[in-house]
């Protein structure tokens, strides 16, 4: 199964496995830009950029800490600089933003994100806290750009089916109910569930992935890709571009060996 | 009548799998969250809970296999518990519909609490723990824990809410008989207890405080903490109540129009109604709570802490506040400030209706139930019976079939009648 997502290493159809998450303007605009410049388009298929929040409720402690600092640096006009760097590499960027902003600004907020260069948006608290709004807001967003459904093990089957039918986009599946925490789970069971519910859809897994070994395992179970967030924070904090490059290389190797 | 007896005696009725409601909820269950960036209280669960419990807590799987050993013990402790028609109560109320009772008081410890204590203690033992710690209000949960720990061959330590400790001295003796060590809470054995006692030496204690002490003690002494209620995994274990009821109703050829249970943290209620809701989609459901602890009617639906020291994560539920100090009602098990997130969600959506009853109504209900059915029900369960009586009075001509979960017996709670 693994070769499905790792074909890039054979130089065939570009199906790349890695999704990277960064919080906008963390640790600083310049450092983040240098990391984005170092993103390897041979292995990274999308980049998610988190819009800084005062209360990122469903993020784990590591990502939460990035938000409080990022909030001090944050300027909305920086977003286009980030998506610009990625665009030159042919990597689509997706915004990750909590619902409150949509609540305040309506679909105008989606237009703003699209104009800033994003291909779509993930709203981590929409189905948990505002599910009654989802039938209205999802089609509105889809008129503008992609709405990326975010599900996790606590999302009821009925809701997964209903929401995913409102979009044709890829799906983000959190393996854990929050980022950066270690709840023991059976990877195979958790993956099988979503893959069986939504056959044929592009499903990328995230939340709580810590090692390249896990990445290999997840890909071999049939996911289309893996999202990495908390794991990158250390590289950012240390301004360790070299470590970041090596990490991307190691994911390529995992794919090569899984083939 | 013969048919009724048969239905309750057959161990084939004991389920082989527990049912988890999460994948069948209409909405996504809001996850537990940390509020503190530095100390993850969710991470802390890794230290104090057996891994299997933690897995079950966050699983989306509808069914989980009940370990063979636990199934066997379920049979020894009195499962399946009886489900019978309360002819005596119907007659006394001049009701022309049916009242059916599922009776969890028939287990060896006298309540539903043993249903989850057994698997939790066995998982703790299997993962190498030498002992378990927990809190108890009325003493039912503590009793179940001490039995389960002894059956698993490990130790148990129970922080018992002080007001109940004083009201119910026999509880302490029973728990000690079963091999447990009992301390009134707040106690001098934890930092949190010492701080509280320094401020309020005569503090009556609350479940929220006792939970904080038990968690602190478990962390300090490398023991496993047992979850008495509120958490999803506990409701899953308690699903044996509803799953058995489903089969028993089938044998009796009955379908409930109304289901009623009492809510402390929500474990007997969730375990009872969730498996049945799947089949009986139109059934009216009432959660009975104490007027003195009106979580659903006066509480707020929001994120709040499970315990008073805020050691455990916060969860989205109906809550009166984690520092709420309730009146000293006898139904100690209903003095908890919040209720399970899944139940809270369905109360919020209107699927589950709530009903508050006063202690006076409960005493009348317990007396009537004792005199018409011969069962001394627990004060907590008396709330469900009182709600059922109110329902019958308001709907006398409806001929509906009302199914009531009586979560425990009250033979050790007789002090409520000396009030
Ligand atoms: C007999 C009985 N019923 C009900 C309860 C309330 O707990 P829960 O809502 O978790 O069932 C208790 C708790 O101590 C109890 O002992």
XYZ file of C-alpha atoms and ligand atoms in Angstrom:
694
model
C 0.000 0.000 0.000
C 2.764 2.398 0.897
C 3.881 2.960 -2.677
C 0.585 4.722 -3.362
C 1.658 7.700 -1.312
C 5.378 7.449 -1.841
C 5.545 7.341 -5.582
C 7.502 10.566 -5.740
C 10.609 8.586 -4.989
C 10.158 6.699 -8.235
C 9.765 9.941 -10.102
C 6.254 9.067 -11.196
C 3.002 10.891 -10.405
C 3.736 13.392 -7.685
C 1.867 12.065 -4.681
C 3.683 13.480 -1.745
C 3.038 12.404 1.826
C 3.938 15.300 4.089
C 1.839 18.199 5.400
C 3.583 20.705 7.625
C 1.907 22.908 10.188
C 3.304 26.277 11.240
C 1.711 29.001 13.350
C 1.841 32.304 11.451
C 4.610 34.648 12.645
C 6.096 32.097 15.042
C 8.746 32.411 16.327
C 9.158 35.478 14.109
C 8.169 36.461 10.601
C 11.742 36.174 9.339
C 12.487 32.776 10.884
C 9.243 31.328 9.621
C 10.013 32.632 6.136
C 13.424 30.961 6.197
C 11.759 27.662 7.138
C 9.220 28.002 4.358
C 12.069 28.642 1.915
C 13.580 25.359 3.128
C 10.402 23.333 2.576
C 11.182 20.509 0.157
C 8.553 20.294 -2.597
C 9.603 16.718 -3.329
C 8.125 15.498 -0.080
C 5.779 18.218 1.189
C 2.384 18.369 -0.475
C 0.640 21.062 1.578
C 1.516 23.534 4.296
C -0.998 24.565 6.935
C -0.624 27.982 8.504
C -2.345 28.535 11.843
C -3.863 31.988 12.356
C -2.792 33.091 15.863
C -5.531 32.899 18.487
C -5.803 33.959 22.108
C -7.500 30.675 23.006
C -6.667 27.852 20.587
C -8.874 25.473 22.555
C -8.199 22.254 20.685
C -4.469 22.629 20.308
C -2.150 20.837 22.685
C 0.338 22.563 24.984
C 3.177 22.866 22.430
C 1.095 24.534 19.727
C -0.810 26.612 22.297
C 2.473 28.123 23.421
C 3.292 29.110 19.812
C -0.007 30.975 19.560
C 0.611 33.207 22.551
C 3.944 34.379 21.134
C 2.751 34.541 17.528
C -0.135 36.766 18.542
C 2.372 39.497 19.438
C 4.060 39.359 16.009
C 0.984 38.751 13.928
C 0.138 41.021 11.007
C -2.502 39.840 8.515
C -0.416 41.137 5.574
C 2.369 38.633 6.410
C 0.151 35.770 5.301
C 0.551 36.576 1.592
C 4.342 36.537 2.000
C 4.144 32.994 3.373
C 1.773 31.685 0.740
C 3.907 33.442 -1.913
C 7.016 31.472 -0.936
C 5.046 28.236 -1.024
C 3.324 29.147 -4.283
C 6.680 29.531 -6.036
C 7.400 25.927 -5.021
C 3.984 24.784 -6.235
C 2.833 23.889 -2.717
C -0.762 24.810 -1.826
C -1.206 26.531 1.533
C -4.213 26.011 3.806
C -5.223 28.271 6.675
C -6.168 26.818 10.037
C -8.449 29.192 11.842
C -10.919 28.925 14.716
C -14.579 29.677 14.097
C -14.744 32.930 16.027
C -13.319 34.895 13.087
C -15.989 33.532 10.742
C -18.537 34.368 13.369
C -17.369 37.985 13.421
C -16.530 38.520 9.754
C -18.739 35.963 8.001
C -17.700 34.637 4.612
C -15.736 37.861 4.047
C -13.098 36.207 6.188
C -12.871 33.332 3.702
C -12.439 35.859 0.895
C -9.656 37.540 2.858
C -7.860 34.200 3.298
C -8.271 33.342 -0.358
C -6.873 36.743 -1.363
C -3.951 36.081 0.982
C -3.132 33.069 -1.176
C -4.707 30.162 0.673
C -6.339 27.286 -1.202
C -8.707 26.467 1.620
C -9.390 26.534 5.343
C -9.599 24.123 8.266
C -11.800 25.176 11.198
C -10.883 22.930 14.133
C -13.751 23.883 16.439
C -16.564 24.082 13.865
C -17.997 20.595 14.322
C -17.387 20.477 18.036
C -18.813 23.777 19.114
C -20.740 25.202 16.193
C -22.069 22.159 14.375
C -25.474 23.788 13.934
C -23.702 26.405 11.766
C -21.947 23.885 9.558
C -24.747 23.323 7.021
C -24.810 27.051 6.351
C -21.134 28.016 6.498
C -19.572 25.094 4.615
C -21.369 25.779 1.307
C -20.610 29.496 1.724
C -16.908 28.760 2.133
C -16.934 26.256 -0.712
C -18.157 29.044 -3.029
C -14.900 30.838 -2.286
C -12.287 28.116 -1.836
C -11.932 24.646 -0.248
C -13.402 23.801 3.085
C -11.277 21.036 4.614
C -13.351 18.912 6.997
C -11.575 18.176 10.234
C -12.659 14.977 11.953
C -11.300 13.069 14.915
C -12.107 9.793 16.681
C -14.931 11.508 18.577
C -16.746 12.625 15.414
C -19.916 10.545 15.060
C -20.237 8.478 11.883
C -23.367 10.357 10.797
C -21.598 13.706 11.009
C -18.570 12.435 9.063
C -20.819 11.294 6.238
C -22.936 14.444 6.202
C -20.066 16.948 6.298
C -17.799 15.175 3.849
C -20.633 15.068 1.324
C -20.690 18.886 1.371
C -17.158 19.086 -0.041
C -14.976 17.421 -2.621
C -11.773 18.407 -0.894
C -9.288 16.384 1.089
C -10.041 15.468 4.673
C -8.021 16.092 7.768
C -8.320 13.321 10.355
C -6.904 13.969 13.824
C -5.749 10.731 15.443
C -6.216 12.284 18.851
C -8.775 14.691 20.250
C -6.127 17.420 20.652
C -2.594 18.082 19.365
C 0.581 17.201 21.164
C -0.824 14.812 23.745
C -0.311 11.095 24.034
C -3.505 9.192 24.369
C -2.801 5.549 23.623
C -4.700 4.351 20.588
C -4.650 1.517 18.147
C -3.389 3.122 14.963
C -4.750 0.447 12.704
C -8.240 0.572 14.249
C -8.380 4.346 14.184
C -7.213 4.525 10.558
C -9.404 1.707 9.326
C -12.477 3.440 10.643
C -12.130 6.607 8.617
C -10.768 4.881 5.506
C -13.747 2.503 5.546
C -16.238 5.325 6.104
C -14.924 7.409 3.209
C -13.513 5.117 0.538
C -11.813 6.895 -2.329
C -11.348 10.213 -0.504
C -7.984 11.827 0.126
C -7.521 11.547 3.879
C -4.518 13.021 5.624
C -3.792 12.154 9.239
C -2.483 14.403 11.944
C -2.350 15.128 15.678
C 0.155 13.366 17.821
C 2.529 12.015 15.165
C 5.981 12.056 16.683
C 8.383 9.822 14.796
C 9.270 8.978 11.230
C 8.518 5.365 12.162
C 4.921 6.352 12.861
C 4.790 8.213 9.567
C 5.769 5.045 7.716
C 3.216 3.019 9.603
C 0.410 5.497 8.915
C 1.200 5.652 5.224
C 1.326 1.894 4.946
C -2.182 1.693 6.440
C -3.475 3.611 3.448
C -3.619 7.252 4.496
C -2.820 9.800 1.795
C -0.482 11.803 3.973
C 0.549 12.870 7.454
C 0.489 16.280 9.073
C 3.295 17.253 11.423
C 3.050 20.204 13.817
C 4.302 19.915 17.395
C 7.362 18.016 16.166
C 8.529 21.065 14.160
C 8.363 23.517 17.039
C 11.726 22.450 18.417
C 13.426 23.130 15.049
C 11.793 26.569 14.967
C 12.778 27.375 18.522
C 16.395 26.378 17.804
C 16.354 28.033 14.354
C 17.620 24.639 13.264
C 17.120 24.766 9.507
C 19.586 21.955 8.995
C 17.656 19.688 11.367
C 14.449 20.614 9.552
C 15.987 19.672 6.185
C 17.228 16.378 7.603
C 13.780 15.653 8.955
C 12.282 16.052 5.491
C 14.993 13.797 4.070
C 14.237 11.150 6.672
C 10.586 11.112 5.619
C 11.708 10.482 2.043
C 13.772 7.554 3.259
C 10.810 6.119 5.158
C 8.855 6.189 1.932
C 11.662 4.690 -0.093
C 12.052 1.820 2.366
C 8.298 1.267 2.617
C 8.107 0.683 -1.121
C -45.178 -14.198 36.184
C -43.036 -17.226 35.352
C -41.828 -15.463 32.247
C -40.628 -12.524 34.321
C -38.548 -14.692 36.647
C -37.003 -16.574 33.743
C -35.874 -13.402 32.086
C -33.836 -12.326 35.071
C -32.086 -15.575 35.872
C -30.347 -16.395 32.638
C -26.625 -15.612 32.536
C -26.829 -15.784 28.731
C -28.337 -12.295 29.017
C -25.022 -10.851 30.235
C -23.565 -8.943 27.280
C -20.254 -9.973 25.736
C -19.473 -6.421 24.599
C -19.897 -2.965 26.090
C -21.564 -0.221 24.047
C -20.032 3.216 23.541
C -22.456 5.986 22.542
C -19.891 8.421 21.098
C -20.077 7.342 17.413
C -23.881 7.481 17.578
C -24.251 10.929 19.122
C -25.929 13.535 16.909
C -22.987 15.889 17.369
C -19.267 15.668 18.024
C -18.400 15.288 21.669
C -16.277 18.253 22.768
C -12.962 16.758 23.939
C -11.406 17.314 27.357
C -9.094 20.320 27.237
C -6.110 21.688 29.110
C -6.236 25.288 30.181
C -2.688 25.429 31.353
C -0.026 25.585 28.634
C 2.715 24.147 30.805
C 1.095 21.314 32.739
C -1.061 19.148 30.550
C -3.774 17.588 32.663
C -4.600 15.291 29.769
C -1.012 14.063 29.807
C -1.495 13.442 33.509
C -4.222 10.939 32.747
C -1.444 8.795 31.270
C 0.134 8.545 34.685
C -2.932 7.775 36.759
C -5.154 5.670 34.498
C -4.523 2.210 33.098
C -3.701 2.482 29.389
C -6.705 0.343 28.470
C -9.046 2.752 30.251
C -7.493 5.726 28.517
C -7.924 3.997 25.177
C -11.555 3.246 25.968
C -12.054 6.825 27.084
C -11.236 8.202 23.651
C -12.340 5.377 21.410
C -14.831 5.768 18.597
C -15.512 2.027 18.551
C -19.141 1.250 19.130
C -18.478 -2.078 20.813
C -15.615 -3.243 23.026
C -15.215 -6.874 24.021
C -15.701 -7.480 27.744
C -12.717 -9.572 28.921
C -13.722 -13.181 29.696
C -12.586 -12.817 33.289
C -14.805 -9.761 33.758
C -17.757 -11.535 32.150
C -17.345 -14.375 34.617
C -17.224 -12.009 37.571
C -20.283 -10.184 36.273
C -22.145 -13.476 36.709
C -20.780 -13.902 40.243
C -21.773 -10.424 41.382
C -25.395 -10.886 40.414
C -25.634 -10.081 36.730
C -27.938 -10.029 34.974
C -29.800 -7.888 37.467
C -33.587 -8.259 37.537
C -35.990 -6.378 35.319
C -39.537 -6.721 36.612
C -42.939 -5.124 36.481
C -43.810 -3.047 39.564
C -47.410 -4.160 39.966
C -47.524 -2.980 43.582
C -46.434 0.538 42.757
C -48.775 0.705 39.746
C -51.691 -0.269 41.973
C -50.802 2.190 44.722
C -50.642 4.983 42.142
C -53.793 3.768 40.395
C -51.828 3.770 37.143
C -53.199 1.912 34.169
C -49.995 1.826 32.175
C -46.987 -0.260 33.162
C -44.046 0.543 35.395
C -40.976 -1.614 34.806
C -37.959 -1.583 37.105
C -34.371 -2.455 36.230
C -32.822 -3.145 39.619
C -29.072 -2.625 40.034
C -29.431 -2.925 43.811
C -29.325 -6.702 43.337
C -25.560 -6.792 42.816
C -23.351 -7.895 45.710
C -22.322 -4.364 46.627
C -25.837 -3.040 46.204
C -25.391 -0.701 43.237
C -24.344 -0.388 39.612
C -20.905 0.876 40.632
C -19.420 -2.627 40.621
C -19.993 -2.832 36.827
C -17.092 -0.467 36.168
C -15.046 -1.109 39.325
C -14.330 -4.687 38.216
C -12.826 -3.908 34.795
C -10.924 -0.863 36.088
C -9.300 -2.813 38.933
C -8.453 -5.726 36.640
C -6.896 -3.472 34.005
C -4.844 -1.774 36.745
C -3.611 -5.169 37.965
C -2.860 -6.344 34.413
C -0.687 -3.291 33.875
C 1.343 -4.038 36.977
C -0.255 -1.738 39.538
C -0.179 -2.775 43.172
C -3.154 -0.695 44.203
C -5.917 1.741 43.314
C -7.181 4.988 44.830
C -10.499 6.725 44.485
C -13.082 8.993 46.130
C -16.564 8.140 47.306
C -19.624 10.156 48.208
C -22.368 7.968 49.595
C -19.970 5.028 49.819
C -21.416 2.923 47.018
C -18.511 3.637 44.685
C -15.960 3.142 47.447
C -17.518 -0.187 48.356
C -17.454 -1.366 44.755
C -13.812 -0.305 44.466
C -12.720 -2.171 47.592
C -14.417 -5.374 46.411
C -13.023 -5.094 42.884
C -9.496 -4.420 44.180
C -9.650 -7.391 46.530
C -10.905 -9.659 43.757
C -8.020 -8.431 41.611
C -5.577 -8.978 44.479
C -4.458 -5.344 44.804
C -4.886 -2.704 47.533
C -7.451 0.098 47.653
C -7.545 3.481 49.325
C -10.748 5.536 49.464
C -11.190 9.246 50.168
C -14.735 9.516 51.503
C -16.561 12.866 51.551
C -16.603 13.816 55.227
C -20.309 14.550 55.516
C -21.132 11.058 54.209
C -18.384 9.494 56.343
C -20.190 10.879 59.393
C -23.711 10.141 58.143
C -22.956 6.547 57.124
C -20.513 4.867 59.534
C -21.465 1.366 58.383
C -20.098 2.150 54.940
C -16.642 2.567 56.351
C -16.886 -0.787 58.105
C -17.966 -2.572 54.970
C -15.192 -1.047 52.910
C -12.675 -2.065 55.579
C -14.153 -5.554 55.688
C -13.461 -5.767 51.959
C -9.849 -4.788 52.626
C -9.893 -1.078 51.765
C -8.319 1.823 53.646
C -10.783 4.682 54.231
C -10.013 8.348 54.964
C -12.523 11.164 55.457
C -12.004 13.978 52.931
C -10.747 16.692 53.152
C -7.861 14.875 54.864
C -4.372 15.607 56.092
C -2.959 13.033 53.661
C -2.703 15.340 50.665
C -1.408 18.836 50.074
C -4.804 19.910 48.737
C -6.613 18.515 51.806
C -4.182 20.166 54.223
C -4.622 23.535 52.500
C -8.406 23.310 52.698
C -8.441 22.225 56.334
C -6.130 25.074 57.257
C -8.724 27.473 55.833
C -11.931 25.664 56.858
C -11.261 23.082 59.610
C -14.893 21.895 59.634
C -15.184 21.565 55.855
C -17.950 19.000 55.047
C -16.155 17.915 51.888
C -17.452 17.503 48.345
C -16.963 14.942 45.620
C -14.902 17.486 43.677
C -12.492 17.816 46.611
C -12.303 14.068 47.244
C -11.486 13.483 43.555
C -8.642 16.013 43.799
C -7.252 14.279 46.882
C -7.481 10.817 45.322
C -5.736 11.972 42.133
C -2.968 13.675 44.104
C -2.509 10.567 46.233
C -2.372 8.300 43.172
C 0.313 10.513 41.587
C 2.375 10.707 44.760
C 2.262 6.971 45.433
C 2.373 5.644 41.870
C -1.046 4.020 42.135
C -3.873 3.908 39.618
C -6.865 6.175 40.027
C -10.331 4.664 39.547
C -12.942 6.741 37.694
C -16.281 6.585 39.512
C -18.444 8.347 36.946
C -18.568 11.267 34.474
C -15.926 9.819 32.126
C -17.022 8.173 28.938
C -15.235 4.875 29.631
C -17.289 4.500 32.817
C -20.535 5.047 30.933
C -19.354 2.437 28.443
C -18.821 -0.159 31.208
C -22.208 0.723 32.660
C -23.832 -0.054 29.300
C -24.336 -3.595 30.642
C -27.429 -2.130 32.363
C -29.071 -1.006 29.127
C -27.853 -3.951 27.049
C -29.307 -6.436 29.531
C -32.530 -4.415 29.704
C -32.842 -4.572 25.938
C -32.784 -8.380 25.979
C -35.043 -8.576 29.017
C -37.614 -6.277 27.393
C -37.518 -8.471 24.332
C -38.230 -11.558 26.443
C -41.091 -9.755 28.169
C -42.385 -8.407 24.873
C -42.332 -4.838 26.203
C -41.245 -1.517 24.723
C -40.670 1.517 26.911
C -42.428 4.810 26.149
C -40.593 6.593 28.937
C -37.185 5.959 30.551
C -36.115 7.478 33.854
C -32.855 7.361 35.807
C -31.017 9.496 38.349
C -27.905 11.520 37.532
C -24.934 12.125 39.798
C -22.022 12.060 37.359
C -24.291 10.236 34.932
C -22.889 6.712 34.842
C -25.951 4.658 35.772
C -28.129 6.917 33.657
C -25.911 6.813 30.562
C -25.279 3.086 30.931
C -29.008 2.523 31.151
C -30.463 4.801 28.473
C -27.794 4.922 25.748
C -27.998 1.302 24.550
C -31.808 1.521 24.655
C -32.000 4.867 22.824
C -30.447 3.211 19.816
C -33.443 0.901 19.480
C -36.254 2.981 20.995
C -35.740 6.230 19.129
C -38.981 7.930 20.151
C -38.843 7.146 23.870
C -39.167 10.076 26.270
C -36.182 10.251 28.590
C -35.958 11.948 31.979
C -32.793 12.573 33.987
C -33.673 12.972 37.624
C -31.513 15.219 39.787
C -31.715 16.690 43.272
C -33.357 20.124 43.665
C -30.460 20.854 46.006
C -27.966 20.159 43.166
C -29.870 21.501 40.136
C -27.106 21.060 37.571
C -29.360 20.814 34.524
C -31.903 23.444 35.488
C -29.641 26.050 37.130
C -26.204 24.993 35.895
C -24.456 26.268 32.797
C -23.403 24.212 29.761
C -19.728 25.066 29.422
C -16.176 23.850 29.918
C -15.484 23.283 33.592
C -13.137 21.245 35.739
C -13.909 17.715 36.845
C -12.427 18.285 40.296
C -12.051 21.181 42.700
C -8.245 21.393 42.612
C -8.467 21.578 38.779
C -5.971 18.749 38.452
C -8.004 16.825 35.904
C -8.868 18.306 32.487
C -11.893 20.469 31.969
C -14.777 19.023 30.020
C -17.866 20.517 28.443
C -20.825 19.736 30.661
C -23.681 21.171 32.662
C -22.044 22.430 35.817
C -22.751 24.385 38.963
C -19.029 25.204 39.208
C -16.198 22.943 40.356
C -16.110 24.769 43.707
C -19.864 24.395 44.288
C -20.556 23.144 47.832
C -23.968 21.453 47.848
C -26.332 21.010 50.760
C -25.795 17.955 52.918
C -28.446 15.809 51.251
C -28.456 12.077 51.922
C -28.096 11.170 48.274
C -24.337 11.720 48.429
C -23.942 10.294 44.930
C -25.967 13.161 43.468
C -23.962 15.943 45.099
C -21.554 16.203 42.157
C -21.389 19.623 40.445
C -21.423 18.374 36.840
C -22.503 15.507 34.586
C -21.027 13.399 31.782
C -20.425 15.358 28.517
C -22.536 12.978 26.403
C -25.546 13.348 28.705
C -25.004 17.103 28.988
C -24.995 17.384 25.188
C -28.319 15.580 24.904
C -29.889 17.611 27.719
C -28.710 20.726 25.914
C -30.233 19.556 22.635
C -33.507 18.747 24.380
C -33.397 14.995 23.661
C -33.131 14.274 27.381
C -35.438 16.181 29.748
C -34.393 16.899 33.304
C -36.452 16.766 36.443
C -35.483 18.072 39.888
C -36.955 16.468 42.985
C -36.632 17.494 46.613
C -35.405 15.327 49.464
C -38.945 15.262 50.900
C -40.300 13.899 47.637
C -37.501 11.327 47.645
C -38.302 10.124 51.169
C -41.982 9.721 50.255
C -41.019 7.859 47.093
C -38.643 5.537 48.975
C -41.329 4.738 51.538
C -43.948 4.024 48.915
C -41.525 1.867 46.929
C -40.533 -0.102 50.058
C -44.151 -0.694 51.038
C -45.407 -1.634 47.582
C -42.395 -3.466 46.134
C -40.480 -4.523 49.241
C -37.295 -2.830 48.065
C -35.439 -0.219 50.092
C -33.912 1.791 47.258
C -30.875 4.040 47.597
C -31.566 7.756 48.172
C -30.008 8.466 44.742
C -32.333 5.955 43.085
C -35.197 7.444 45.106
C -34.889 10.464 42.831
C -35.642 8.342 39.765
C -38.597 6.746 41.555
C -39.886 10.163 42.657
C -39.642 11.453 39.084
C -41.538 8.379 37.874
C -44.258 9.012 40.454
C -44.522 12.648 39.364
C -44.740 11.539 35.757
C -47.518 9.059 36.537
C -49.472 11.686 38.474
C -49.258 14.086 35.553
C -50.074 11.435 32.921
C -52.441 9.107 34.723
C -54.489 8.211 31.672
C -51.626 7.726 29.272
C -51.173 3.937 29.650
C -47.528 4.357 28.770
C -44.835 1.862 29.727
C -42.352 3.547 32.050
C -38.941 1.951 32.574
C -37.071 3.123 35.669
C -33.489 2.289 36.535
C -33.157 1.824 40.296
C -29.399 2.155 40.624
C -28.956 0.755 44.131
C -30.427 -0.423 47.402
C -30.492 1.790 50.458
C -30.057 -0.698 53.271
C -26.964 1.166 54.445
C -28.543 4.582 53.984
C -31.342 4.227 56.520
C -30.313 7.440 58.268
C -32.312 9.327 55.627
C -35.472 8.121 57.421
C -34.301 9.430 60.812
C -34.016 12.943 59.445
C -26.902 4.104 44.154
C -26.313 5.232 43.377
N -27.009 5.737 42.344
C -26.547 6.766 41.617
C -25.337 7.368 41.903
C -24.912 8.538 41.074
O -23.824 8.288 40.256
P -23.978 8.135 38.695
O -24.726 9.311 38.199
O -22.590 8.069 38.182
O -24.707 6.878 38.423
C -24.557 6.877 42.950
C -23.233 7.481 43.234
O -22.641 7.369 44.239
C -25.073 5.781 43.702
O -24.365 5.285 44.711
